[in-house]
Coordinates of C-alpha atoms (C1' of nucleotides) in Angstrom, one line a residue:
Chain A
M138 CA -20.1 -23.2 16.2
G139 CA -22.5 -21.6 13.8
N140 CA -23.8 -19.0 16.2
L141 CA -21.7 -15.9 15.8
R142 CA -22.2 -12.3 16.4
I143 CA -21.0 -10.2 13.5
T144 CA -20.8 -6.4 13.9
E145 CA -21.5 -4.2 10.9
W146 CA -18.7 -2.5 9.1
R147 CA -17.6 0.7 10.9
K148 CA -15.0 3.2 9.8
L149 CA -12.2 5.2 11.3
P150 CA -11.0 8.3 9.5
I151 CA -7.2 8.0 8.8
S152 CA -4.9 8.9 5.9
L153 CA -2.7 6.4 4.2
T154 CA 0.4 8.3 5.3
E155 CA -0.7 7.8 8.9
L156 CA -1.4 4.1 8.5
C157 CA -1.0 1.8 5.5
I158 CA -2.2 -1.7 6.4
N159 CA -1.1 -3.1 3.1
T160 CA 2.4 -2.3 4.0
T161 CA 2.3 -2.6 7.8
L162 CA 0.6 -6.0 7.8
R163 CA 3.0 -7.5 5.3
C164 CA 6.4 -6.2 6.4
G165 CA 7.2 -9.1 8.8
Q166 CA 6.1 -7.6 12.1
S167 CA 3.1 -9.9 12.6
F168 CA 2.9 -13.3 10.9
R169 CA -0.8 -13.9 11.5
W170 CA -2.8 -11.6 9.2
R171 CA -4.3 -13.2 6.2
K172 CA -6.2 -12.0 3.2
S173 CA -9.9 -12.9 3.7
G174 CA -11.2 -11.3 0.5
E175 CA -10.6 -8.6 -2.1
D176 CA -8.4 -6.0 -0.3
E177 CA -9.6 -7.4 3.1
W178 CA -7.3 -8.6 5.9
S179 CA -8.4 -10.7 8.9
C180 CA -6.8 -11.9 12.1
T181 CA -8.0 -13.1 15.5
L182 CA -7.3 -10.6 18.1
H183 CA -8.4 -10.3 21.7
G184 CA -11.0 -13.1 21.4
R185 CA -12.6 -12.0 18.1
I186 CA -11.9 -12.1 14.4
L187 CA -11.0 -8.6 13.3
S188 CA -11.4 -7.8 9.6
L189 CA -10.0 -4.7 7.9
R190 CA -10.3 -2.8 4.7
Q191 CA -8.7 0.6 3.9
D192 CA -9.3 3.4 1.4
D193 CA -7.7 6.8 1.2
K194 CA -9.9 8.3 3.8
F195 CA -10.9 5.5 6.2
L196 CA -9.9 2.3 7.9
H197 CA -13.0 0.1 7.7
Y198 CA -13.4 -2.6 10.4
R199 CA -15.7 -5.2 11.7
A200 CA -15.5 -7.9 14.3
I201 CA -16.8 -11.4 14.5
F202 CA -17.4 -12.7 18.1
P203 CA -18.0 -16.3 19.2
S204 CA -21.6 -16.6 20.4
K205 CA -20.3 -17.6 23.8
P206 CA -17.3 -15.4 24.4
N207 CA -14.6 -17.5 26.0
R208 CA -13.9 -15.6 29.2
L209 CA -10.5 -17.2 29.4
L210 CA -9.5 -15.5 26.1
L211 CA -10.6 -12.1 27.0
T212 CA -8.2 -10.5 29.4
P213 CA -10.2 -7.4 30.4
P214 CA -8.3 -4.4 31.6
P215 CA -8.3 -3.9 35.4
S216 CA -10.4 -0.8 35.0
A217 CA -13.2 -2.7 33.3
T218 CA -16.4 -2.7 35.4
P219 CA -18.2 -6.0 35.5
S220 CA -21.6 -4.3 35.3
A221 CA -20.7 -2.9 31.8
A222 CA -20.2 -6.4 30.4
E223 CA -23.9 -7.1 29.8
S224 CA -24.7 -3.8 28.0
P225 CA -26.3 -4.1 24.5
S226 CA -23.3 -4.0 22.2
P227 CA -20.1 -3.0 24.0
E228 CA -18.0 -4.7 21.3
A229 CA -18.1 -1.8 18.9
D230 CA -16.4 0.6 21.2
D231 CA -14.2 -2.1 22.5
T232 CA -13.1 -3.0 19.0
L233 CA -12.2 0.6 18.2
A234 CA -10.1 0.9 21.3
L235 CA -8.5 -2.4 20.4
I236 CA -7.6 -1.0 16.9
E237 CA -6.2 2.2 18.3
H238 CA -4.1 0.3 20.7
Y239 CA -2.9 -2.5 18.3
F240 CA -2.1 -0.2 15.5
N241 CA -0.4 2.2 17.9
L242 CA -2.4 5.1 16.4
K243 CA -1.6 7.8 19.0
P244 CA 1.8 9.0 17.6
N245 CA 1.7 11.5 14.7
L246 CA 3.5 9.4 12.1
G247 CA 3.8 12.2 9.5
Q248 CA 5.7 14.2 12.2
L249 CA 7.9 11.3 13.1
Y250 CA 8.8 10.7 9.4
E251 CA 9.7 14.4 9.2
D252 CA 11.9 14.2 12.2
W253 CA 13.7 11.1 11.0
A254 CA 14.1 12.7 7.5
T255 CA 15.6 15.9 9.0
A256 CA 18.1 13.9 10.9
D257 CA 19.1 11.5 8.1
A258 CA 19.4 12.1 4.4
N259 CA 19.2 8.4 3.6
F260 CA 15.9 8.1 5.4
K261 CA 14.6 11.1 3.6
K262 CA 15.5 9.4 0.3
K263 CA 14.0 6.0 1.0
A264 CA 11.0 6.7 3.1
P265 CA 8.6 8.4 0.7
K266 CA 7.5 5.2 -1.0
F267 CA 7.0 3.5 2.4
T268 CA 4.8 5.9 4.3
G269 CA 2.2 4.7 6.8
V270 CA 4.4 1.9 8.4
R271 CA 3.4 1.7 12.0
I272 CA 5.0 -0.4 14.8
L273 CA 2.2 -2.7 16.0
K274 CA 1.6 -3.2 19.7
Q275 CA 1.5 -6.9 19.6
D276 CA 1.0 -9.3 22.5
A277 CA 4.5 -9.9 23.9
W278 CA 4.2 -13.7 24.1
E279 CA 3.0 -13.8 20.5
A280 CA 5.9 -11.6 19.4
L281 CA 8.3 -13.8 21.3
V282 CA 7.1 -17.0 19.7
G283 CA 6.9 -15.5 16.2
F284 CA 10.5 -14.2 16.3
I285 CA 11.9 -17.4 17.8
C286 CA 10.4 -19.0 14.7
S287 CA 12.1 -16.3 12.5
S288 CA 15.7 -17.4 13.0
N289 CA 17.4 -18.4 9.7
N290 CA 13.9 -18.5 8.1
N291 CA 11.8 -16.6 5.7
I292 CA 8.5 -14.7 6.2
A293 CA 6.4 -17.2 4.2
R294 CA 7.5 -20.1 6.3
I295 CA 7.4 -18.2 9.6
S296 CA 3.7 -17.4 8.8
Q297 CA 3.0 -21.0 8.0
M298 CA 4.6 -22.1 11.3
V299 CA 2.7 -19.6 13.4
E300 CA -0.5 -20.7 11.7
K301 CA 0.2 -24.3 12.5
L302 CA 0.8 -23.3 16.1
C303 CA -2.6 -21.6 16.2
T304 CA -4.6 -24.3 14.5
N305 CA -3.0 -27.1 16.7
Y306 CA -2.8 -25.3 20.0
G307 CA -4.9 -22.2 19.9
P308 CA -8.7 -22.0 20.6
L309 CA -11.0 -21.8 17.6
I310 CA -12.7 -18.4 17.5
G311 CA -14.8 -18.7 14.3
H312 CA -14.8 -19.0 10.5
I313 CA -14.8 -16.8 7.5
G314 CA -16.3 -18.9 4.8
Q315 CA -14.6 -22.3 5.3
T316 CA -11.5 -20.9 6.8
P317 CA -11.1 -21.5 10.6
Y318 CA -9.6 -18.7 12.7
H319 CA -7.9 -19.8 15.9
D320 CA -6.5 -17.4 18.5
F321 CA -2.8 -17.5 19.4
P322 CA -2.0 -20.3 22.0
S323 CA -1.0 -19.3 25.5
A324 CA 2.4 -20.4 26.9
S325 CA 0.8 -23.0 29.1
A326 CA -0.7 -24.6 25.9
L327 CA 2.8 -25.5 24.8
T328 CA 4.2 -27.0 28.0
D329 CA 3.1 -30.6 27.4
S330 CA 6.1 -32.9 27.1
K331 CA 4.8 -34.1 23.7
V332 CA 5.0 -30.6 22.2
E333 CA 8.6 -30.6 21.0
Q334 CA 8.3 -33.8 19.1
H335 CA 4.9 -32.8 17.6
L336 CA 6.3 -29.4 16.5
R337 CA 9.2 -31.2 14.8
Q338 CA 6.6 -33.4 13.0
L339 CA 4.9 -30.2 11.9
G340 CA 8.1 -28.9 10.3
F341 CA 9.4 -26.5 12.9
G342 CA 12.9 -28.0 12.8
Y343 CA 15.3 -27.1 15.6
R344 CA 12.9 -24.3 16.7
A345 CA 10.6 -27.0 18.1
K346 CA 12.9 -27.3 21.1
Y347 CA 13.3 -23.5 21.5
L348 CA 9.5 -23.1 21.6
Y349 CA 8.9 -25.9 24.1
Q350 CA 11.7 -24.8 26.4
T351 CA 10.8 -21.1 26.2
A352 CA 7.1 -22.0 27.0
L353 CA 8.3 -23.9 30.1
M354 CA 10.5 -21.0 31.2
V355 CA 7.9 -18.4 30.7
E356 CA 5.3 -20.4 32.6
E357 CA 7.8 -21.0 35.4
K358 CA 8.7 -17.3 35.7
G359 CA 5.0 -16.7 36.3
E360 CA 2.0 -14.8 34.9
G361 CA 2.9 -11.2 34.3
W362 CA 6.7 -11.7 34.0
L363 CA 6.8 -10.9 30.3
D364 CA 4.5 -7.9 30.6
G365 CA 6.5 -6.7 33.6
L366 CA 9.3 -6.0 31.1
R367 CA 7.1 -3.5 29.1
N368 CA 7.9 0.1 28.6
P369 CA 5.6 1.8 31.2
E370 CA 4.8 4.4 28.6
S371 CA 3.3 1.7 26.5
P372 CA 1.2 -0.5 28.8
V373 CA -1.2 -3.3 27.9
L374 CA -4.6 -2.3 26.6
G375 CA -6.6 -0.4 29.2
A376 CA -3.8 0.5 31.6
E377 CA -2.4 4.0 32.3
P378 CA 1.0 5.0 30.9
C379 CA 3.8 6.5 32.9
S380 CA 7.3 7.6 32.2
G381 CA 9.8 5.2 30.6
G382 CA 13.0 6.8 31.9
E383 CA 15.9 8.8 30.4
F384 CA 17.0 8.0 26.9
T385 CA 20.7 7.5 25.9
D386 CA 22.3 5.9 22.8
G387 CA 22.4 2.6 24.6
G388 CA 18.7 2.9 25.2
R389 CA 16.7 3.4 28.4
E390 CA 17.5 1.3 31.5
G391 CA 14.2 -0.5 31.3
Y392 CA 14.9 -1.5 27.7
R393 CA 18.3 -2.8 28.5
T394 CA 16.9 -4.8 31.4
A395 CA 14.1 -6.3 29.3
H396 CA 16.7 -7.2 26.6
E397 CA 19.0 -8.9 29.0
E398 CA 16.2 -10.9 30.7
L399 CA 14.9 -12.1 27.3
L400 CA 18.3 -13.4 26.4
A401 CA 17.9 -16.1 29.1
L402 CA 15.2 -17.8 27.0
Q403 CA 16.0 -20.6 24.6
G404 CA 16.3 -19.5 21.0
V405 CA 16.4 -15.9 22.0
G406 CA 19.6 -14.0 21.0
P407 CA 20.1 -10.3 20.6
K408 CA 18.1 -9.9 17.4
V409 CA 15.1 -11.8 18.6
A410 CA 15.2 -10.0 22.0
D411 CA 15.2 -6.7 20.2
C412 CA 12.2 -7.7 18.1
V413 CA 10.3 -8.6 21.2
C414 CA 11.3 -5.4 22.9
L415 CA 10.2 -3.3 20.0
M416 CA 7.1 -5.0 18.8
G417 CA 5.9 -6.7 21.9
L418 CA 7.1 -4.6 24.8
G419 CA 6.8 -1.1 23.5
W420 CA 10.5 -0.1 23.6
G421 CA 10.8 2.2 20.6
E422 CA 14.6 2.3 20.8
A423 CA 15.1 -1.4 20.2
V424 CA 16.8 -1.8 16.9
P425 CA 17.0 -5.4 15.7
V426 CA 20.1 -5.9 13.5
D427 CA 19.5 -8.7 11.2
T428 CA 21.1 -9.6 7.8
H429 CA 18.9 -7.0 6.1
V430 CA 19.8 -4.2 8.5
W431 CA 23.4 -5.3 8.5
Q432 CA 23.5 -4.9 4.7
I433 CA 21.8 -1.5 5.0
A434 CA 24.4 -0.5 7.6
Q435 CA 27.2 -1.5 5.2
R436 CA 25.7 0.0 2.1
D437 CA 24.3 3.3 3.5
Y438 CA 26.0 4.0 6.8
K439 CA 29.7 3.1 6.2
F440 CA 29.8 -0.1 8.3
G441 CA 31.6 -3.2 7.2
K442 CA 35.2 -2.0 7.4
G443 CA 38.0 -2.2 10.0
K444 CA 36.8 -2.9 13.5
H445 CA 33.2 -3.6 12.3
S446 CA 33.9 -5.8 9.3
S447 CA 31.6 -8.6 10.4
L448 CA 28.4 -8.8 12.5
T449 CA 29.8 -9.7 15.9
K450 CA 28.1 -8.8 19.1
A451 CA 30.2 -5.6 19.3
T452 CA 29.3 -4.7 15.8
Y453 CA 25.6 -5.4 16.6
D454 CA 25.7 -2.9 19.4
A455 CA 27.6 -0.3 17.4
V456 CA 25.1 -0.5 14.6
A457 CA 22.1 -0.2 17.0
N458 CA 23.7 2.6 18.9
K459 CA 24.5 4.4 15.7
F460 CA 20.8 4.3 14.6
R461 CA 19.6 5.3 18.1
S462 CA 21.9 8.3 18.0
L463 CA 20.7 9.2 14.6
W464 CA 16.9 8.7 14.9
G465 CA 16.4 9.0 18.7
K466 CA 13.9 7.4 21.0
E467 CA 11.8 5.7 18.3
A468 CA 14.9 4.5 16.3
G469 CA 13.4 1.0 16.0
W470 CA 10.4 2.5 14.3
A471 CA 12.5 4.4 11.7
H472 CA 14.6 1.2 11.3
S473 CA 11.4 -0.7 10.4
V474 CA 10.7 1.7 7.6
L475 CA 14.1 1.2 6.0
F476 CA 13.8 -2.5 6.6
T477 CA 10.5 -2.6 4.8
A478 CA 12.0 -0.6 1.9
D479 CA 14.6 -3.4 1.6
L480 CA 12.2 -6.3 1.6
K481 CA 12.0 -8.3 -1.6
T482 CA 8.2 -8.4 -1.3
F483 CA 8.1 -4.6 -1.9
S484 CA 10.9 -4.4 -4.4
E485 CA 8.3 -3.7 -7.1
R486 CA 7.9 -0.2 -5.7
L487 CA 11.4 0.5 -6.9
V488 CA 11.1 1.7 -10.5
A489 CA 14.1 0.0 -11.9
K490 CA 13.0 -3.5 -10.9
V491 CA 9.5 -3.0 -12.3
E492 CA 11.0 -2.4 -15.7
V493 CA 13.1 -5.5 -15.6
K494 CA 10.1 -7.5 -14.5
S495 CA 7.9 -6.2 -17.3
E496 CA 10.4 -7.0 -19.9
K497 CA 10.8 -10.5 -18.6
V498 CA 7.1 -11.0 -18.6
E499 CA 6.5 -9.6 -22.0
V500 CA 8.5 -12.2 -23.7
K501 CA 6.3 -15.0 -22.5
S502 CA 3.0 -13.1 -22.4
E503 CA 2.4 -13.9 -26.1
E504 CA 1.3 -17.3 -25.2
V505 CA -0.8 -16.3 -22.3
E506 CA -4.5 -16.8 -23.0
V507 CA -5.8 -17.0 -19.5
K508 CA -8.0 -14.2 -18.3
V509 CA -7.6 -13.4 -14.7
E510 CA -9.6 -11.6 -12.0
H511 CA -7.7 -9.0 -10.1
D512 CA -7.4 -10.9 -7.0
D513 CA -4.2 -9.4 -5.7
V514 CA -4.3 -5.8 -6.8
P515 CA -3.0 -3.5 -4.1
L516 CA -5.1 -0.7 -2.8
I517 CA -2.9 2.1 -4.1
P518 CA -4.3 2.4 -7.6
K519 CA -7.8 2.9 -6.4
I520 CA -7.0 5.8 -4.2
E521 CA -4.5 7.6 -6.4
E522 CA -6.8 10.3 -7.8
T523 CA -7.2 12.2 -4.6
T524 CA -4.1 11.6 -2.6
V525 CA -1.1 10.7 -4.6
S526 CA 1.1 12.8 -6.9
K527 CA 1.3 12.1 -10.6
E528 CA 4.7 10.6 -10.2
L529 CA 3.5 8.2 -7.6
K530 CA 0.4 7.4 -9.6
R531 CA 2.6 6.2 -12.5
E532 CA 4.5 4.0 -10.1
A533 CA 1.3 2.6 -8.7
D534 CA 0.2 1.7 -12.2
D535 CA 3.5 0.1 -13.0
E536 CA 3.1 -1.9 -9.8
R537 CA -0.3 -3.0 -10.7
I538 CA 0.6 -4.0 -14.2
A539 CA 3.7 -5.9 -13.1
R540 CA 1.7 -7.8 -10.5
E541 CA -1.1 -8.6 -12.9
L542 CA 1.4 -10.0 -15.5
Q543 CA 3.2 -11.9 -12.8
S544 CA -0.1 -13.3 -11.7
R545 CA -1.0 -14.5 -15.2
L546 CA 2.4 -16.1 -15.5
T547 CA 1.8 -18.0 -12.3
K548 CA -1.6 -19.2 -13.4
R549 CA -0.1 -20.3 -16.8
V550 CA 2.5 -22.3 -15.1
T551 CA 0.0 -24.0 -12.8
R552 CA -2.2 -24.7 -15.8
S553 CA 0.5 -26.3 -18.0
R554 CA 1.5 -28.5 -15.1
A555 CA -2.1 -29.8 -14.8
R556 CA -2.1 -31.1 -18.4
Chain B
dA740 C1' 36.2 -13.8 18.7
dA741 C1' 35.4 -17.1 15.1
dA742 C1' 33.6 -21.3 13.2
dT743 C1' 29.8 -24.8 12.6
dA744 C1' 25.7 -27.2 12.9
dC745 C1' 21.0 -26.8 13.0
dC746 C1' 15.4 -28.0 10.3
dC747 C1' 13.1 -27.1 6.3
dT748 C1' 11.1 -24.7 2.1
dT749 C1' 11.6 -22.3 -2.0
dG750 C1' 13.9 -20.4 -5.9
dT751 C1' 17.8 -20.6 -9.2
dC752 C1' 20.8 -22.8 -12.2
dA753 C1' 23.2 -26.2 -14.5
Chain C
dA725 C1' 12.7 -33.2 -15.4
dT726 C1' 16.0 -33.6 -11.7
dG727 C1' 19.5 -32.6 -8.4
dA728 C1' 22.8 -29.5 -6.3
dC729 C1' 22.9 -25.3 -4.1
dA730 C1' 22.0 -21.1 -1.6
dA731 C1' 19.3 -18.1 1.1
dG732 C1' 15.8 -17.0 4.2
dG733 C1' 14.6 -11.0 9.7
dG734 C1' 19.9 -16.3 14.0
dT735 C1' 21.1 -19.0 18.0
dA736 C1' 23.8 -22.3 20.6
dT737 C1' 28.0 -24.5 21.5

DNA sequence: AAATACCCTTGTCA
DNA sequence: ATGACAAGGGTAT
């Protein structure tokens, strides 16, 4: 193993309103990113370990390649010329292209937020604290598996499950410190008849069967079936985009076809199908309506009465259509911003709750004697001077303080248990 | 269309 | 400390 090629840190100029990885990587789109250091995120991607840091002006990145790149893992674009493969260090440019693709950096996010805010007063009110949320262009198979795991589940456990899938069935790419990084397993890696029972053993519950059977079906449908459902405007890395068709409130024809085809898979209902369409297949109008979005629809968009009093299939479609008519072709993207704003993980950004938390903590903090390192401080406080308004700066401080106190509490609890 | 079971982990509350 | 209980980005029958 030990023989790895590590590129130096490089940087890409980008503002936090155009991309905020601290939000985007934690809002339940991808379940594989992990903290690999102070303000550093890492994940295996396209046959390498990609590490990221971000400040107010740059996204910093580096890649760690296996010494002998596993050709099976790298699926080069059709346009890649074999002769270029041996040039001195092609990985740098390759990694930049990978980042631009994966983080979907082409659209002007500031402009999109403006468009959505103009169309919708509720978006205008909620979005300012959740800027920089981008819809990732994830691998479709990975998205499919991740969201099959998501049913009746929470983000923490989904992430654990995906990690188990990688360590048990995915190829090892390398380590950061002692931590192994495996790539995501292919469908064919999950088609062995022992997989279902093994996954149950690993704590997947009833999703074990879904994953096994879906892997069988995807393999049977053949290589390229899943990517064949992509939005042609959003092709796989390296291919040329072309038109995706005409948009209506029901979505484009290609989207509806993809959605319908996905429903044939085990463990895939309308919500999971929409997640795959949006985050794995590039259909921006896919609006996954889950319990959170259903609550948002009731609270802020007058659903929950009369004909649409419960979340039936008909109500599901009505909610999704409503958001598509409101936000347009990238409705799923706008939906993700509001979804993120509603996640408990980020509730500390809402001032009222920070105050409650601080009070609660202060009572007990008298008996806290543990000094802690700032191991979980978000990036925002560091960059506040140049980019954020005073109001936001105060909130960022509140956030940091709340987290710090909470962190102390956690350590105290751990400690008293150890006695 | 509506009702239930399904796996399992974590947090809350007597 | 311990157990009941609900909820967590739903789906299948």
